[in-house]
XYZ file of C-alpha atoms in Angstrom:
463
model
C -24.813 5.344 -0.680
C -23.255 2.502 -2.489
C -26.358 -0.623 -3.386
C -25.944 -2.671 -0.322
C -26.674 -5.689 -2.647
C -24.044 -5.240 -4.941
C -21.219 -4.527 -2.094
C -22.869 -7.948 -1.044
C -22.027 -9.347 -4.615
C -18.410 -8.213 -4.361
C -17.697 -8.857 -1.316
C -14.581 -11.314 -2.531
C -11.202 -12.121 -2.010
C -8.600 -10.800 -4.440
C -5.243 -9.066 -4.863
C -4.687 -5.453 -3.705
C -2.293 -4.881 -7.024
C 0.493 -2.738 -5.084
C 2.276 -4.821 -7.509
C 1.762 -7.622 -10.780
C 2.416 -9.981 -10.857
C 1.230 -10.090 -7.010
C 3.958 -11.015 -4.072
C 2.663 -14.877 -3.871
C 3.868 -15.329 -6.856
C 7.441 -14.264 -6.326
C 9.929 -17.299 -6.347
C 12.917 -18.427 -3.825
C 15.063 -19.328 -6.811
C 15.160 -15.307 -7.279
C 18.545 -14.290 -5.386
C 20.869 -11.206 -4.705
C 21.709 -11.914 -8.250
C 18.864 -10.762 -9.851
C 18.568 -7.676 -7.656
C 22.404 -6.540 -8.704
C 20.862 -7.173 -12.438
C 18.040 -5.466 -12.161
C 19.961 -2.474 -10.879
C 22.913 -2.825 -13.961
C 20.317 -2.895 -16.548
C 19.303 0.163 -14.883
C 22.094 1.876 -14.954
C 22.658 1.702 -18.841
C 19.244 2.245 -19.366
C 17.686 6.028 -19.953
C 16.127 5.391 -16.628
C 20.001 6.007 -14.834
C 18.969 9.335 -14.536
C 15.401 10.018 -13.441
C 14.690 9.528 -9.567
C 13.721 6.718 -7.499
C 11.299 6.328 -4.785
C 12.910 4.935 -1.510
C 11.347 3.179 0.861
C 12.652 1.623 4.203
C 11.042 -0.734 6.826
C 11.485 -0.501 10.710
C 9.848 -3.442 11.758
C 9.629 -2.786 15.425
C 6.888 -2.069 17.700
C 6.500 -1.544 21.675
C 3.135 -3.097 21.923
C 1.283 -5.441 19.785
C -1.666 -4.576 18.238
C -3.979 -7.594 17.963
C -5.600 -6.910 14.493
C -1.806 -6.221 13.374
C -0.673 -8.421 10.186
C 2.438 -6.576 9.081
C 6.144 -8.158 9.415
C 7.128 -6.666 12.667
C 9.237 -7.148 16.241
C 7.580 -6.333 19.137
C 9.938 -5.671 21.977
C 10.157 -2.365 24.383
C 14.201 -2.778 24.494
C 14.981 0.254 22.766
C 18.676 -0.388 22.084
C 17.831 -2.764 19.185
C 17.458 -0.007 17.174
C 21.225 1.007 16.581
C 22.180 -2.486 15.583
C 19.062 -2.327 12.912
C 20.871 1.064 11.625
C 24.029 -0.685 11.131
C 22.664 -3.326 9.220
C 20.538 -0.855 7.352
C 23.950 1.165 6.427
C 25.227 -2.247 5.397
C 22.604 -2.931 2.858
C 23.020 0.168 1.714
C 26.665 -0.104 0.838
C 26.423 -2.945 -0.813
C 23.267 -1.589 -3.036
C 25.354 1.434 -3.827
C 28.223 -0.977 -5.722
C 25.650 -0.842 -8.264
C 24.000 3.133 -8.014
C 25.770 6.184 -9.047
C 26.503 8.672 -6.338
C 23.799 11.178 -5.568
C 20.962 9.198 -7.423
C 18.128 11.496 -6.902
C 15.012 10.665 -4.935
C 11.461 12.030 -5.739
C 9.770 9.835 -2.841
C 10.995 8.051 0.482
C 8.855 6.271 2.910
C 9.787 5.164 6.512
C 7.067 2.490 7.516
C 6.607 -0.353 9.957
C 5.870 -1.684 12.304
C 6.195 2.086 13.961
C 9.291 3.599 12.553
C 8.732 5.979 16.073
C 10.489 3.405 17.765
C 13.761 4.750 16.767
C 14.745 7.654 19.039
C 14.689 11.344 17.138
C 18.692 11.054 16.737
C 18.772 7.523 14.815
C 16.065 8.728 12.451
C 18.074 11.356 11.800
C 21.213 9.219 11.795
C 18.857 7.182 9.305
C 18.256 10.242 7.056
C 21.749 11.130 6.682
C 22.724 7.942 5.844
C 20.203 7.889 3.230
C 21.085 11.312 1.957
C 24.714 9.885 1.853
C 23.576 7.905 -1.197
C 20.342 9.805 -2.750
C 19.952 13.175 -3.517
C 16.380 13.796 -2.192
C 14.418 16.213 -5.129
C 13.570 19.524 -4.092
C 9.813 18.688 -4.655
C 10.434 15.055 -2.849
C 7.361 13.720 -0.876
C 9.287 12.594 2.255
C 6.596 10.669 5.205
C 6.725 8.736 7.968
C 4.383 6.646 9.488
C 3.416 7.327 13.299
C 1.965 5.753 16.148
C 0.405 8.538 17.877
C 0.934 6.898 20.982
C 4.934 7.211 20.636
C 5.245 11.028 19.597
C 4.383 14.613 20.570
C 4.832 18.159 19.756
C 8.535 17.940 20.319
C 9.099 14.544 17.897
C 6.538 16.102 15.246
C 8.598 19.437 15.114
C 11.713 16.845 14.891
C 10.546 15.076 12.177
C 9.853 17.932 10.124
C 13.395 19.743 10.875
C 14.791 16.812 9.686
C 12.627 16.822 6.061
C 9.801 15.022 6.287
C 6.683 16.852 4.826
C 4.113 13.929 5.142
C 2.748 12.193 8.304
C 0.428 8.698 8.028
C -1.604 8.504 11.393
C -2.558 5.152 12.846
C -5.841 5.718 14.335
C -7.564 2.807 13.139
C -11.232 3.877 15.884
C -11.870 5.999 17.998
C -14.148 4.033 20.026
C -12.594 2.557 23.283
C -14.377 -0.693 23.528
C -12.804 -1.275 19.955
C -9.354 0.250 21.221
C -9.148 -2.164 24.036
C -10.191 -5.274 22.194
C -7.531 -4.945 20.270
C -4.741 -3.573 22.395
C -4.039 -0.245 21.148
C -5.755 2.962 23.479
C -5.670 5.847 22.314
C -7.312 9.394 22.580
C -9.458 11.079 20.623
C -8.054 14.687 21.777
C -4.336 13.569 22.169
C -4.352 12.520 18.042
C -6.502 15.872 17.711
C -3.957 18.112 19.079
C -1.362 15.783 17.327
C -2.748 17.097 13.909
C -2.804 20.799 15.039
C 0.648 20.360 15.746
C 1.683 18.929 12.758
C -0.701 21.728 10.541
C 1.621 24.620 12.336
C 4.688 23.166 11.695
C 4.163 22.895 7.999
C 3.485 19.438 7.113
C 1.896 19.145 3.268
C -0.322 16.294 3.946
C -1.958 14.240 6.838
C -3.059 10.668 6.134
C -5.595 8.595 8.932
C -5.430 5.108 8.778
C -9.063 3.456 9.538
C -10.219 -0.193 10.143
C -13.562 -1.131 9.456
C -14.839 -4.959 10.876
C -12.936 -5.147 14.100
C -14.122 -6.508 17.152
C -16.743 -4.706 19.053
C -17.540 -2.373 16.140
C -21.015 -1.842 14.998
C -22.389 0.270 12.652
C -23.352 3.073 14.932
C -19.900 2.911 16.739
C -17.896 3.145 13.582
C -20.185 6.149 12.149
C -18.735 8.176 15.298
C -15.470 7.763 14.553
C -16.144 8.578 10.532
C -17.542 11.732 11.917
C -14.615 12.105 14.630
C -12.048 12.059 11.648
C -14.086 14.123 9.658
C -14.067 16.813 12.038
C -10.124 16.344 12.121
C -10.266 17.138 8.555
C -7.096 15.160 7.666
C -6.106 15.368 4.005
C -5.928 11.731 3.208
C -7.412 8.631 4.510
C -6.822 4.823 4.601
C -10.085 2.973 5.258
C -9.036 -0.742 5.587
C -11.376 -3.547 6.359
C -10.099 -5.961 8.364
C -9.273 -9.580 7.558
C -9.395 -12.022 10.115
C -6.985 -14.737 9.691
C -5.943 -16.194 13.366
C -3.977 -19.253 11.410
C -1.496 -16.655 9.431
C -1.404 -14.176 11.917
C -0.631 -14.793 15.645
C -1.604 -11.959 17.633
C -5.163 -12.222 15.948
C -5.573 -15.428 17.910
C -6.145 -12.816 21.100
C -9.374 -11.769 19.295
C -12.243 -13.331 20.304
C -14.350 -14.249 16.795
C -17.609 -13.948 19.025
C -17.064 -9.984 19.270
C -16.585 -9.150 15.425
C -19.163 -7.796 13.388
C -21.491 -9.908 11.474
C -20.334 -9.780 7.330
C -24.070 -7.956 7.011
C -22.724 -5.381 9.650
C -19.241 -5.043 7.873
C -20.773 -4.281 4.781
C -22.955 -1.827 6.410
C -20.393 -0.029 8.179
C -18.329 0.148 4.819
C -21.678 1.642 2.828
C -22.142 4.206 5.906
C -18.528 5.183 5.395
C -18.594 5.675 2.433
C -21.399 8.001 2.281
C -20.446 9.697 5.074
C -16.988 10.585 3.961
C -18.579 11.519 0.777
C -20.915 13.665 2.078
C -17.551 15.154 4.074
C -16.532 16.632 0.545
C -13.582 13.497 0.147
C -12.876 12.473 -3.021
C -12.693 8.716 -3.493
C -9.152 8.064 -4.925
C -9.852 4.237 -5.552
C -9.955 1.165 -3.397
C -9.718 2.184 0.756
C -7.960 6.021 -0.059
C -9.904 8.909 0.103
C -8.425 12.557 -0.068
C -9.722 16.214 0.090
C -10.215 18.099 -3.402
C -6.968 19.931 -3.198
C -4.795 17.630 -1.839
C -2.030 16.028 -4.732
C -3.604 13.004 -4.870
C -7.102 14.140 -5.415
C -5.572 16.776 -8.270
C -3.426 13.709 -9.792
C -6.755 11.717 -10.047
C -8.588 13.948 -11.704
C -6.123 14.831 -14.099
C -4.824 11.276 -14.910
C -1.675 10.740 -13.407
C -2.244 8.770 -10.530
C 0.125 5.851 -9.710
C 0.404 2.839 -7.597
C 3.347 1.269 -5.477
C 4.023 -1.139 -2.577
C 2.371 1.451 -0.421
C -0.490 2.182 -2.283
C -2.165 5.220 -4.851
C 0.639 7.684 -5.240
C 1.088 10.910 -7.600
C 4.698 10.190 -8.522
C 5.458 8.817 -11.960
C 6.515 5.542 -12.565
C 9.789 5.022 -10.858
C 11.619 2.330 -9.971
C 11.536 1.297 -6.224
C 14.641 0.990 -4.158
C 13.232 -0.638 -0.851
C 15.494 -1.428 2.653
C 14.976 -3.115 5.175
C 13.816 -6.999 6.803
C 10.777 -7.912 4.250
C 11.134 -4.739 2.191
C 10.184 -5.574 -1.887
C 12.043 -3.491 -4.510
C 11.070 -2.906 -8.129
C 12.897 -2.521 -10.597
C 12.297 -2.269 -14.216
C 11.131 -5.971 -14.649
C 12.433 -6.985 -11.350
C 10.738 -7.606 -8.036
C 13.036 -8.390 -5.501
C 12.210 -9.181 -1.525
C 14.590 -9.545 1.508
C 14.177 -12.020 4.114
C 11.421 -11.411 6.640
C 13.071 -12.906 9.349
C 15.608 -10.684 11.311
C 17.649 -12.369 12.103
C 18.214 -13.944 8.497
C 18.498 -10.666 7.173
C 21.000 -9.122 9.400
C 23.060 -12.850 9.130
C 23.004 -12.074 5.237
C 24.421 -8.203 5.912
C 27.013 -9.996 8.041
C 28.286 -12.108 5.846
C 28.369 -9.060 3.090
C 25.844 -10.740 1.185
C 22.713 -8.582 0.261
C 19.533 -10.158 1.803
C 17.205 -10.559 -0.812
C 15.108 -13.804 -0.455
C 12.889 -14.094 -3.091
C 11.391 -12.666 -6.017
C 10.728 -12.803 -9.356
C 11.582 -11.326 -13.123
C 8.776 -10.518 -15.239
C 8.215 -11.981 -18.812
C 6.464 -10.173 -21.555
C 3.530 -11.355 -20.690
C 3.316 -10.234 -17.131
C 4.731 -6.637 -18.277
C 2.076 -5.948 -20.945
C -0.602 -7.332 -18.180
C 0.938 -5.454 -15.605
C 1.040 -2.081 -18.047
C -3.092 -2.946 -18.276
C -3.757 -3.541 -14.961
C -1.709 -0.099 -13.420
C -3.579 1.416 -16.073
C -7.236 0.790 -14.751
C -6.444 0.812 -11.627
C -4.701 4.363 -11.238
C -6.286 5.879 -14.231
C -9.768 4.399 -14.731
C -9.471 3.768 -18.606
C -7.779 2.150 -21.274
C -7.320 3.355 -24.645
C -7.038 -0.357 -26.542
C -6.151 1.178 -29.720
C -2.905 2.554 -27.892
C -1.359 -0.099 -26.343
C -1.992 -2.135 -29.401
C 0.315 0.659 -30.979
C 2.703 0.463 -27.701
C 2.816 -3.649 -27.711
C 2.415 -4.337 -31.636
C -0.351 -6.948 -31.330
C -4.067 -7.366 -31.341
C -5.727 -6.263 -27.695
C -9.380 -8.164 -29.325
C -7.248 -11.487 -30.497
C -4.763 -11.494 -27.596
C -7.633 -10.678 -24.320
C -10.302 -12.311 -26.295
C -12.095 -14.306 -22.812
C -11.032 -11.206 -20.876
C -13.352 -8.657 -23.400
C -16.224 -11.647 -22.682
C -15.722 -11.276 -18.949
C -15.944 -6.815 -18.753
C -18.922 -7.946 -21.075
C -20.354 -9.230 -17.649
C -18.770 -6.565 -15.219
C -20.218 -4.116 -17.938
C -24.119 -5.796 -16.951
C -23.318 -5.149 -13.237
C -22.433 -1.379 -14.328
C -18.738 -1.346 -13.250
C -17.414 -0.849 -16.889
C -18.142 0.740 -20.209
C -16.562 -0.921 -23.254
C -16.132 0.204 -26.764
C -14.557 -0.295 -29.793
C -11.268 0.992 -28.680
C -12.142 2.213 -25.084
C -12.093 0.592 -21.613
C -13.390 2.994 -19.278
C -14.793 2.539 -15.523
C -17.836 3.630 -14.418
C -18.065 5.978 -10.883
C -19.644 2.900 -9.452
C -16.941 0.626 -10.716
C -13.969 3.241 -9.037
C -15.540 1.257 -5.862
C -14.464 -2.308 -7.178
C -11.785 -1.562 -9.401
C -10.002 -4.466 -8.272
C -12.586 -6.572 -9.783
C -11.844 -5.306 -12.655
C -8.361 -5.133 -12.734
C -8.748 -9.088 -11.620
C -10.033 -9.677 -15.241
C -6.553 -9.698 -16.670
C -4.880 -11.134 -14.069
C -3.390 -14.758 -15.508
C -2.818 -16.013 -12.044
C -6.000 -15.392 -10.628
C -8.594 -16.566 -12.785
C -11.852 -15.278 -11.695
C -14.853 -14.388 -13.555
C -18.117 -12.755 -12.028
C -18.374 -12.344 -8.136
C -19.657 -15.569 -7.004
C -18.975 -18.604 -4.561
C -16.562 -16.035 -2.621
C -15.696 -18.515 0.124
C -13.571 -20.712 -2.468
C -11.511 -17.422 -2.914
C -8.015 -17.835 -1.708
C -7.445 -16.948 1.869
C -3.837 -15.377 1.378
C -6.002 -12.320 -0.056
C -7.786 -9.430 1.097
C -11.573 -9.174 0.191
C -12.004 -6.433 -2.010
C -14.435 -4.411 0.035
């Protein structure tokens, strides 16, 4: 069991580094512009041939979940969907002015809101139209995140006819009182039998997405449902804890603050899980993923390639991201590029043939040698100074001079080891790796743990 006391310590707000620079930083001076840029320079770089990772947003839902802060429509009219596809088709044609035909695709992600809105034949009008442009590799990690409240044995075996290998369950807890506080019921046995399903029909990999810190949870309530998914033996899991941020985030105003857990009980729920999904035989990936020993992302950890995108550890190699969809981010080379989050300003832009791209941001030297150190700690654990002095032709002691004097302190707490040419994290440090990785961040200049309420509130906490 992770020291309660230094959970306690680092128990802070700070960036989730699915990107860097992170996506408060992006700019609304960025345009369509910079996207069709960002996709030339790729195109007559050596990068025009290797694949992309895809990733597309659905943002609707049929129910709200209170605890829910992703970019999402909640509506049970079912027809919306076919317009969405049409604007998604549009966005497409206009991104493929700049993409040669049949650009190959090593990873594509549907996610949401619940992309199981859409009825079985418009995801599958949704993967041939995506097929139409990308030639999906033969080894091509193709998921879909599902509400297990919107699919059965039917859908699953539908979803993997039409290519998709990975599932990522919402479960979120198993306990009811938790379910119904905030607004999403469902069984333990109908998500078990879900997962037998999906194991016969030949799915590589299961993810369960957890939330620790929501209302009515206590420690004892929360260490059932660690043992219920345990028992369900999926090969990945999510374990979130939950921010509670009523002003940013309207449906959490239907959670009353009186029934969440204490920050003492949060961080005792997040210790218990920890151990307990330990003692399960999961490897901790990094952050909130955990996996079993022989699934791909377990194997990529402990042989050094992991990676990480928009959605999180991956085992793909760096590729550029090619992302569709109202409040989608793409990234590209030194480009991040997001689309509108409102609806109906994105489908107004598709309209109009304009792509929808809102904001974003191009990345300077700077931010690509941070963001190279950064990636590299946080997917790989260690960083080989002497290296990417060779790689950036410059001093790593001169240039990151206060940033070697802060590790110096993370390296008291026992989170880091640091040597002459050798940054390395320690097993306890894989647990607040973002702390680390916060070190070089020039936007968010933090040193030691302390005085965590003057953190930002437009971040996560790290635990």
């Amino acid at each position: 069991m992770v020291d309660a006391d230094i959970l306690r310590r680092f128990d802070v707000a700070g960036p989730r580094y699915t990107s860097y620079p992170t996506a408060d930083r992006f700019s609304d001076e960025y345009s369509a512009d910079g996207l069709i840029q960002a996709l030339r320079e790729r195109a007559m770089s050596a990068r025009h041939e290797e694949p992309v990772s895809l990733y597309v947003h659905i943002p609707f839902c049929e129910s709200v979940c209170y605890y829910c802060a992703c970019n999402k429509v909640i509506t049970k009219h079912h027809d919306r969907g076919a317009p969405y596809l049409d604007a998604l088709k549009a966005e497409l044609a206009l991104l493929a002015e700049h993409l040669p035909a049949d650009t190959p695709a090593s990873q594509l992600h549907l996610g949401g809101g619940s992309p199981t809105f859409l009825s079985d034949d418009e995801i599958g009008r949704l993967m041939d139209l995506l097929r139409s442009q990308f030639e999906l590799t033969e080894d091509a990690e193709v998921s879909i995140e599902v509400d297990p409240r919107t699919v059965d044995a039917t859908r699953l075996a539908a979803l993997r006819q039409m290519g998709f290998n990975r599932l990522s369950f919402g479960i979120q807890d198993f306990d009811p009182d938790v379910q119904r506080a905030v607004h999403r019921e469902q069984s333990y046995d109908s998500v078990a039998a879900l997962m037998q399903t999906a194991r016969a029909l030949g799915f590589q990999s299961i993810n369960a997405d957890l939330i620790y810190g929501l209302p009515e949870q206590t420690s004892a309530s929360f260490a059932r449902t660690i043992a219920q998914v345990a028992q369900l033996r999926p090969d990945r899991i999510a374990l979130y804890g939950y921010a509670h941020l009523p002003e940013r985030f309207k449906p959490q105003r239907r959670i009353d603050s009186e029934t969440l857990p204490t920050a003492g009980d949060k961080l005792q729920m997040l210790s218990h899980a920890l151990s307990g999904l330990l003692a399960e035989g999961y490897t901790y990936i990094g952050m909130d993923h955990f996996a079993l020993p022989e699934d791909s992302l377990a194997v990529a950890k402990r042989e050094g390639r992991l990676q990480r995108n928009f959605q999180g550890y991956s085992t793909q190699p760096d590729r550029d991201l090619i992302a569709l969809g109202v409040s989608s981010i793409s990234r590209i080379g030194a480009h991040y590029s997001q689309n509108a989050k409102d609806l109906s300003v994105y489908e107004e832009a598709l309209a109009a043939g304009r792509l929808p791209v809102e904001r974003g941001l191009t990345l300077d030297s700077n931010d690509l040698r941070r963001r190279d150190i950064i990636m590299t700690l946080m997917c790989q654990g260690r960083l080989d100074m002497q290296r990417f002095e060779r790689d950036h032709d410059l001093s790593f002691a001169q240039e990151y001079r206060e940033e070697l004097e802060r590790l110096a302190q993370l390296q008291g707490d026992g989170l880091v080891t640091v040597s002459e040419h050798l940054i390395e994290v320690t097993p306890l440090g894989w647990y607040f790796v973002r702390a680390v990785a916060m070190v070089f961040d020039q936007y968010f200049r933090r040193p030691r743990a302390v005085q965590p309420d003057a953190a930002p509130v437009r971040f996560s906490r790290i635990l």
